[in-house]
Coordinates of C-alpha atoms and ligand atoms in Angstrom, one line a residue:
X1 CA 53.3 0.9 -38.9
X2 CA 54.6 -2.1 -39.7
X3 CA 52.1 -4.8 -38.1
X4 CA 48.4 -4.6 -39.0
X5 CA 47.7 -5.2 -35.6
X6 CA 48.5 -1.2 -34.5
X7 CA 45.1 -0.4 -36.9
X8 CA 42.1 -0.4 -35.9
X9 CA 40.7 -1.4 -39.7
X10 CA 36.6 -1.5 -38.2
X11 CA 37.2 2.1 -36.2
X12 CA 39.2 3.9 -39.1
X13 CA 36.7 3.0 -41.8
X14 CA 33.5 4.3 -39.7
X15 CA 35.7 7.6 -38.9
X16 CA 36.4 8.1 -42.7
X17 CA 32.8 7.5 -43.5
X18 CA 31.5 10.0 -41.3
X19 CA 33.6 12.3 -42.9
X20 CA 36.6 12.7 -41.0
X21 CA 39.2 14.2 -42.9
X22 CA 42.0 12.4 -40.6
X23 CA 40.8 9.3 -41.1
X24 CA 40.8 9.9 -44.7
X25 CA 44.2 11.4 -44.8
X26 CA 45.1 8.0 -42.7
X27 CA 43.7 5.7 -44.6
X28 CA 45.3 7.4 -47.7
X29 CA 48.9 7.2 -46.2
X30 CA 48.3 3.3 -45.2
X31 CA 47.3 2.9 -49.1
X32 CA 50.6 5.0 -50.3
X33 CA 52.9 2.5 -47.9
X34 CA 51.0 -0.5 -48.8
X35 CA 50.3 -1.4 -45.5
X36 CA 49.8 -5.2 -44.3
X37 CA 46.1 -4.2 -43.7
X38 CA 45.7 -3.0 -46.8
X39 CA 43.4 -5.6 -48.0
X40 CA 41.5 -5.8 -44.5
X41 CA 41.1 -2.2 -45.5
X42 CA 39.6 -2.5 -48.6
X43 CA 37.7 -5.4 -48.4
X44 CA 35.6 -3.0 -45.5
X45 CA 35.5 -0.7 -47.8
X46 CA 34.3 -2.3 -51.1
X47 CA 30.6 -1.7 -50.4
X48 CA 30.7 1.6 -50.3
X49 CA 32.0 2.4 -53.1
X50 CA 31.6 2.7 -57.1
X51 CA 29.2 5.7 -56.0
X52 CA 31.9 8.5 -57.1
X53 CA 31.9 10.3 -60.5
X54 CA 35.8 10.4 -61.1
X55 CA 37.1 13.4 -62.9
X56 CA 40.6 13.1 -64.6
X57 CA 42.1 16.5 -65.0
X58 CA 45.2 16.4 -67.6
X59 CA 47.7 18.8 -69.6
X60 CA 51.1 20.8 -70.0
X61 CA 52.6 22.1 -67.2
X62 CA 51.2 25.5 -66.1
X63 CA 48.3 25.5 -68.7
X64 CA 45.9 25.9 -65.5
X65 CA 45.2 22.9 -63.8
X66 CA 45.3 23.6 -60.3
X67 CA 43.1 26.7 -61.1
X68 CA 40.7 24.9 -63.3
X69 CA 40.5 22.4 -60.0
X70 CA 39.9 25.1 -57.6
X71 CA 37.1 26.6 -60.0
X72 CA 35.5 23.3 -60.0
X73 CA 35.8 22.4 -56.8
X74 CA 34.2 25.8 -56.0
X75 CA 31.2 25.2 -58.4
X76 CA 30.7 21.5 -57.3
X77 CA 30.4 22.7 -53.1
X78 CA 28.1 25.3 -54.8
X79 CA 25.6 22.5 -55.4
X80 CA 26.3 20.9 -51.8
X81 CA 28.1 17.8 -53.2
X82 CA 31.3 16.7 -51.3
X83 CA 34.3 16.6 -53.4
X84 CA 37.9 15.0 -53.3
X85 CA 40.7 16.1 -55.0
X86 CA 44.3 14.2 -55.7
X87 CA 46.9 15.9 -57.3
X88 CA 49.0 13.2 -58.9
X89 CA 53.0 13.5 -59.8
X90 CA 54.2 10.4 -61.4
X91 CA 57.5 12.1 -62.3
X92 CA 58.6 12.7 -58.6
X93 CA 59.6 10.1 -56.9
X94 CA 58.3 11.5 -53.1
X95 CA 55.5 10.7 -52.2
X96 CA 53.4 12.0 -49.6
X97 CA 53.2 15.0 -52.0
X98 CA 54.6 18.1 -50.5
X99 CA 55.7 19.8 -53.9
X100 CA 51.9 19.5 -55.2
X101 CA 50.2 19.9 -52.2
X102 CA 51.7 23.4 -51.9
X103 CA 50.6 24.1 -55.5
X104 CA 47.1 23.4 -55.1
X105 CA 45.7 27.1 -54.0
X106 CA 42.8 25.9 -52.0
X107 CA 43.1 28.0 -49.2
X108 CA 39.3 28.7 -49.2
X109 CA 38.4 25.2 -49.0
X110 CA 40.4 24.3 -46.6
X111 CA 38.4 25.1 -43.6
X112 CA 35.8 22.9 -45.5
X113 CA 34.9 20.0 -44.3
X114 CA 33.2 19.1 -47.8
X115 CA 36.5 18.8 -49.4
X116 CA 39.2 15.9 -49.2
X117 CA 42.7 17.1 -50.7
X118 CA 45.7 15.1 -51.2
X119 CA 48.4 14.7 -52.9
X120 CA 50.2 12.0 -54.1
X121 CA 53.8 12.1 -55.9
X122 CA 54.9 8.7 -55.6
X123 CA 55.2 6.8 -59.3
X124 CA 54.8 3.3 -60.1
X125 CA 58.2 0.8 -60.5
X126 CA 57.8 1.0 -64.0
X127 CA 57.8 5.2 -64.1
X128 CA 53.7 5.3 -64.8
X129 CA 51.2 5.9 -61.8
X130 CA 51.7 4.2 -58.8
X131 CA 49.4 1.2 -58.0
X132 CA 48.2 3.0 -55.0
X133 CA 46.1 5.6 -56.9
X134 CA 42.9 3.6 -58.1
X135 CA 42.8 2.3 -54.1
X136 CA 43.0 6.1 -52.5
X137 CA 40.4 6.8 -55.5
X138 CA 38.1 4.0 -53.7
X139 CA 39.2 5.7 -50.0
X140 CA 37.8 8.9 -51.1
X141 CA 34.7 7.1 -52.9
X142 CA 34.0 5.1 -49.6
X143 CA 34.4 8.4 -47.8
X144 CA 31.4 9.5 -49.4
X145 CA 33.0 11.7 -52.4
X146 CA 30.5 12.3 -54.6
X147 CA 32.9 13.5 -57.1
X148 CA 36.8 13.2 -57.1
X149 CA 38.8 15.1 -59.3
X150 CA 42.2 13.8 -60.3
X151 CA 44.6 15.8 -61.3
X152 CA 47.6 15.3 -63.1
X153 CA 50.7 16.6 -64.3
X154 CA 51.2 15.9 -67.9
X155 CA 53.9 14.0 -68.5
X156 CA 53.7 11.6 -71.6
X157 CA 52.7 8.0 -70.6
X158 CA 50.9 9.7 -67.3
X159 CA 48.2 11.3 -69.0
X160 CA 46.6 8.2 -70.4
X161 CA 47.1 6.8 -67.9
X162 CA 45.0 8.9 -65.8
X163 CA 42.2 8.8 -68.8
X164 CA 42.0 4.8 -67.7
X165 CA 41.1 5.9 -64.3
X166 CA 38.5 8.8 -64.7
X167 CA 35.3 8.3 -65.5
X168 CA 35.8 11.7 -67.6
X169 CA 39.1 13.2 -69.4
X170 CA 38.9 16.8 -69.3
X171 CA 42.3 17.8 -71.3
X172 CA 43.5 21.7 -70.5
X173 CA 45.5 23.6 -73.6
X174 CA 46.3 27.2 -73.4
X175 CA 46.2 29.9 -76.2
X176 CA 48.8 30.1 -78.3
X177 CA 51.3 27.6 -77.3
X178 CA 50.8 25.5 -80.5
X179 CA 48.9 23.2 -77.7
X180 CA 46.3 22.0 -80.8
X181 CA 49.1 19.9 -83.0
X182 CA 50.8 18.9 -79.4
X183 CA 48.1 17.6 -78.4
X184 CA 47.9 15.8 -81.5
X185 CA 51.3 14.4 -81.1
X186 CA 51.1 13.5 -77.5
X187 CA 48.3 11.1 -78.6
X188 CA 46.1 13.0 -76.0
X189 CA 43.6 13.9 -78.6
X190 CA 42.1 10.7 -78.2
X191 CA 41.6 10.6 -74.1
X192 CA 40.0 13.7 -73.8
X193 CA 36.1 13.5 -73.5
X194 CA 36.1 17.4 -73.0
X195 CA 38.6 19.8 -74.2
X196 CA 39.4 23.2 -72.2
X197 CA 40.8 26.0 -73.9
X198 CA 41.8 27.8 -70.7
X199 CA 43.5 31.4 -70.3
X200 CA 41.0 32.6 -72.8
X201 CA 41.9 35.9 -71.8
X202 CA 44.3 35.9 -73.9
X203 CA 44.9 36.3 -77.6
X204 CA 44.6 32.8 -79.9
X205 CA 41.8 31.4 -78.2
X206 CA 39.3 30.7 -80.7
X207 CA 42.0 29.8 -83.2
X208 CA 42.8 27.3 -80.5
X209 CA 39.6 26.4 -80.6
X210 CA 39.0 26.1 -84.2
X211 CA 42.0 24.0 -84.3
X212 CA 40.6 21.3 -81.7
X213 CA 37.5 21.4 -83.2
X214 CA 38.8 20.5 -86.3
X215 CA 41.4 18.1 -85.7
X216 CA 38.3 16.3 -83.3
X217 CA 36.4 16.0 -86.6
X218 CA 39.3 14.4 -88.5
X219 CA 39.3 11.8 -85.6
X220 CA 37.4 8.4 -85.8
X221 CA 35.1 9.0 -83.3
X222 CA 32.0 9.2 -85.7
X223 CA 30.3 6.0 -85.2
X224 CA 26.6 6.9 -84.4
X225 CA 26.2 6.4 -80.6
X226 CA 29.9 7.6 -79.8
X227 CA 30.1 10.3 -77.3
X228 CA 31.9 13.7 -79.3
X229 CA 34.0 15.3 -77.2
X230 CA 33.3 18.8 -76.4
X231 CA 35.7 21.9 -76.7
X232 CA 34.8 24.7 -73.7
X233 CA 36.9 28.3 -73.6
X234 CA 37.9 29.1 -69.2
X235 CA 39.4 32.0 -68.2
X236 CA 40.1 29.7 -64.5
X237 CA 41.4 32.8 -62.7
X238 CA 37.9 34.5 -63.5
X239 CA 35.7 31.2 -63.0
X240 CA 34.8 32.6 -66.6
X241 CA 33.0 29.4 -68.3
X242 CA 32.9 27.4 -65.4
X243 CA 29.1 27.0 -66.2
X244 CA 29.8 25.4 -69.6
X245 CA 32.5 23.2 -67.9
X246 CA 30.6 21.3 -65.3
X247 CA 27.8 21.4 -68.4
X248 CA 30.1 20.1 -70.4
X249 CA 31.3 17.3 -68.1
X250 CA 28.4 16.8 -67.0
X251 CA 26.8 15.5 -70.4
X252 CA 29.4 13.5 -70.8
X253 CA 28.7 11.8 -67.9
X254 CA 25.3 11.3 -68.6
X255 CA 26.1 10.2 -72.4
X256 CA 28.2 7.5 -71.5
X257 CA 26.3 6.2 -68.3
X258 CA 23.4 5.6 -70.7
X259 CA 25.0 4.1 -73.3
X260 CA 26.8 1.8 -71.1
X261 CA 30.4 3.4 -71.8
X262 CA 30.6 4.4 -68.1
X263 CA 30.2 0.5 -67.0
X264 CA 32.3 -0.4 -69.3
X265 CA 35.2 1.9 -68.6
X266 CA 35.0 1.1 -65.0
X267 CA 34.8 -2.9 -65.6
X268 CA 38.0 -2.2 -67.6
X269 CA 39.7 -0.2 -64.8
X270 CA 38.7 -3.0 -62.1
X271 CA 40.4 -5.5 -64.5
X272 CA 43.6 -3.6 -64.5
X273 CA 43.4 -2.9 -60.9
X274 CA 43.0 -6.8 -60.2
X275 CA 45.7 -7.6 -63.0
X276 CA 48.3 -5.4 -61.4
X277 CA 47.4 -7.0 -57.7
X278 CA 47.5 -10.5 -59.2
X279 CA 50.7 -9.8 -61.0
X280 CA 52.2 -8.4 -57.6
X281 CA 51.5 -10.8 -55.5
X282 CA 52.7 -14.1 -58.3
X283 CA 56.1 -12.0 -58.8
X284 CA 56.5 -12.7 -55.0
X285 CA 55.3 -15.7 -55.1
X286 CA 58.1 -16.6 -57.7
X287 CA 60.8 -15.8 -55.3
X288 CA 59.1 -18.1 -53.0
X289 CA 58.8 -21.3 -54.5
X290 CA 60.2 -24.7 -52.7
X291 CA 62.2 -27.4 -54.3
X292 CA 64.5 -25.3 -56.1
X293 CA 62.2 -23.9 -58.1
X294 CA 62.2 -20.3 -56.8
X295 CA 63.4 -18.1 -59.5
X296 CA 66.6 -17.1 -57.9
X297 CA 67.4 -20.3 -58.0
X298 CA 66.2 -21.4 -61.4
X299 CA 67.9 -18.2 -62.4
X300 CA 71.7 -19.5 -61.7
X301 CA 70.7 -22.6 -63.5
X302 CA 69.6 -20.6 -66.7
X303 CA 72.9 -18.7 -66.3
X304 CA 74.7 -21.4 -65.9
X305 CA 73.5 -23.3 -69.0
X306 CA 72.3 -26.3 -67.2
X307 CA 68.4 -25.2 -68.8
X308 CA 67.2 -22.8 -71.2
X309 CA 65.1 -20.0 -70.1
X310 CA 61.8 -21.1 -71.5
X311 CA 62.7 -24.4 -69.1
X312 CA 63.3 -22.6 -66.4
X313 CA 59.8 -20.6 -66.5
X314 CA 57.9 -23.8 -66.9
X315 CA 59.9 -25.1 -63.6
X316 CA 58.8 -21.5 -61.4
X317 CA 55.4 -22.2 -63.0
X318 CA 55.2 -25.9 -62.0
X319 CA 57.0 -25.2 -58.7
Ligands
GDP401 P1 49.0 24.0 -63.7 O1 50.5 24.0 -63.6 O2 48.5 23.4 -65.0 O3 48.3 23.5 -62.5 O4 48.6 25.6 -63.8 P2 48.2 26.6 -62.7 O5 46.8 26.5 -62.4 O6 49.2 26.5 -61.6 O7 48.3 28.0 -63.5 C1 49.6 28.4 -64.1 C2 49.6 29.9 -64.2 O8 48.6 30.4 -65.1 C3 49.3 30.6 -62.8 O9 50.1 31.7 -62.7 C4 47.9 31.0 -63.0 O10 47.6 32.1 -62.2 C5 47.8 31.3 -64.4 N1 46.4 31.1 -65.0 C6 45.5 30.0 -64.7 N2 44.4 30.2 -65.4 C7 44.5 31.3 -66.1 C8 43.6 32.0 -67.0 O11 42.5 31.6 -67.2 N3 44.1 33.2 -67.5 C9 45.3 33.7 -67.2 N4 45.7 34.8 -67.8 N5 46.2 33.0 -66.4 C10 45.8 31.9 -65.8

């Protein structure tokens, strides 16, 4: 694993774009270890993608996620298109996703060579999303995905987070959990482009409902042009509402693609993606600088009082 010489970049990307799930799954795993040949990788890759609608599932903890993926996933292979799933866990620090992967009931799909799922637990250094996620988003594009649903657990910072990488935020709240003012607090109420009110099997629903739909109209989304989000009732168990879901999403999709939102969003995500690469590679590049100026080295003179600290910047910057 550790030279770039034991993968065959050329042979793994044809694989993956045939469709072979292993290859996938590979080129996923090389991704999650940021692997040498990661940007021999990618830079095969780059043409075939920015063809995927990405969906960005998000909400509480057992509010219905995985169920609301399966149902979609289910609907989306109804219509013939291939989808990918990844499950991401930004508060466990494994990666390779065992804990979520078992939580993802997809046994039906399984056998389906349509479907690409994976899971991904590993975080970022700085506790949100790990950089690897926007590149196995392009794996999975390149692979031919027409559609990629990316699921997350909702944990603070995460959510929006996830928002900046879908193309659509569908945000899940349940019934009766006073889901409609946390929402509000969590700040969430501004990410989501469609609202599901799943488990509407049970009582509260259309209060829930009421709720959204009012505190959407106190929002400031009411410039003319400006896509509304929409507020849908599941029951996921049932694949009740599914219908008005993928409706739903699907409008979305089609609002903002011709109003130039969707370009925008993703021009905005390629930034960040490209910021947080850049970023990387100068904070290595720091450690690395000749003359003394390497910022170990400029450290101990900072510490030692021989320059000031804005000094000592200037001199990694020169360096
Ligand atoms: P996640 O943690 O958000 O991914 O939620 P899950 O999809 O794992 O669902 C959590 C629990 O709620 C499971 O026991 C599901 O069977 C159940 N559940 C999911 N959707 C519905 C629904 O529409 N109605 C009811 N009554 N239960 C549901």
């Amino acid at each position: 694993m550790r030279s770039s010489g034991t993968v065959d970049v050329a042979a793994l990307v044809a694989s993956a774009r045939q469709g072979s799930p292993r290859a996938v799954a590979r080129l996923i795993t090389l991704v999650e270890n940021e692997h040498p040949a990661l940007p021999e990788i990618m830079a095969a890759m780059a043409s075939l993608t920015g063809r995927a609608w990405v969906i960005g599932l998000t909400g509480s903890p057992g509010v219905g996620k995985s169920s609301t993926t399966t149902m979609l996933v289910r609907a989306f292979r109804g219509e013939g298109l291939r989808v990918g799933v990844l499950a991401v866990d930004p508060s466990s620090p494994f990666s390779g996703g065992a804990l979520l992967g078992d939580r993802i009931r997809m046994v039906d799909h399984a056998l389906d060579e349509g479907v690409y799922v994976r899971s991904m637990a590993s975080r970022g250094h700085l506790g949100g999303l790990s950089a690897a996620t926007p590149q196995a988003l392009r794996v999975l594009d390149a692979a031919g995905c027409e559609v990629i649903l990316v699921e997350t657990v909702g944990v603070g910072q995460s959510e929006i987070e996830v928002a900046g990488l879908a193309d659509t935020t569908a945000v899940l709240l349940a019934p009766g959990m006073g889901d409609g003012v946390q929402a509000a607090k969590a700040g969430i109420l501004e990410i989501g482009d469609v609202f599901v009110v799943n488990k509407a099997d049970r009582d509260g629903a259309d209060s829930t409902v009421r709720e959204l739909r009012h505190m959407i109209s106190l929002g400031d989304r009411t410039e003319p042009g400006t896509w509304r989000p929409s507020v849908v009732k599941t029951v996921a168990l049932k694949a009740e509402g599914c219908e008005e879901l993928v409706s739903a999403l699907r409008k979305h999709y089609r609002h903002t693609s011709a109003s130039g939102e969707l370009r925008r969003r993703r021009v905005h995500r390629a930034e960040r993606e490209v910021e947080s690469i850049a970023l990387a590679r100068l904070r290595e590049r720091m450690r690395e600088m000749p003359n003394g100026a390497s910022l170990p080295e400029v450290a101990e003179r900072v510490a030692d009082g021989e320059v000031d600290a804005y000094a000592g910047a200037q001199q990694v910057l020169d360096g």
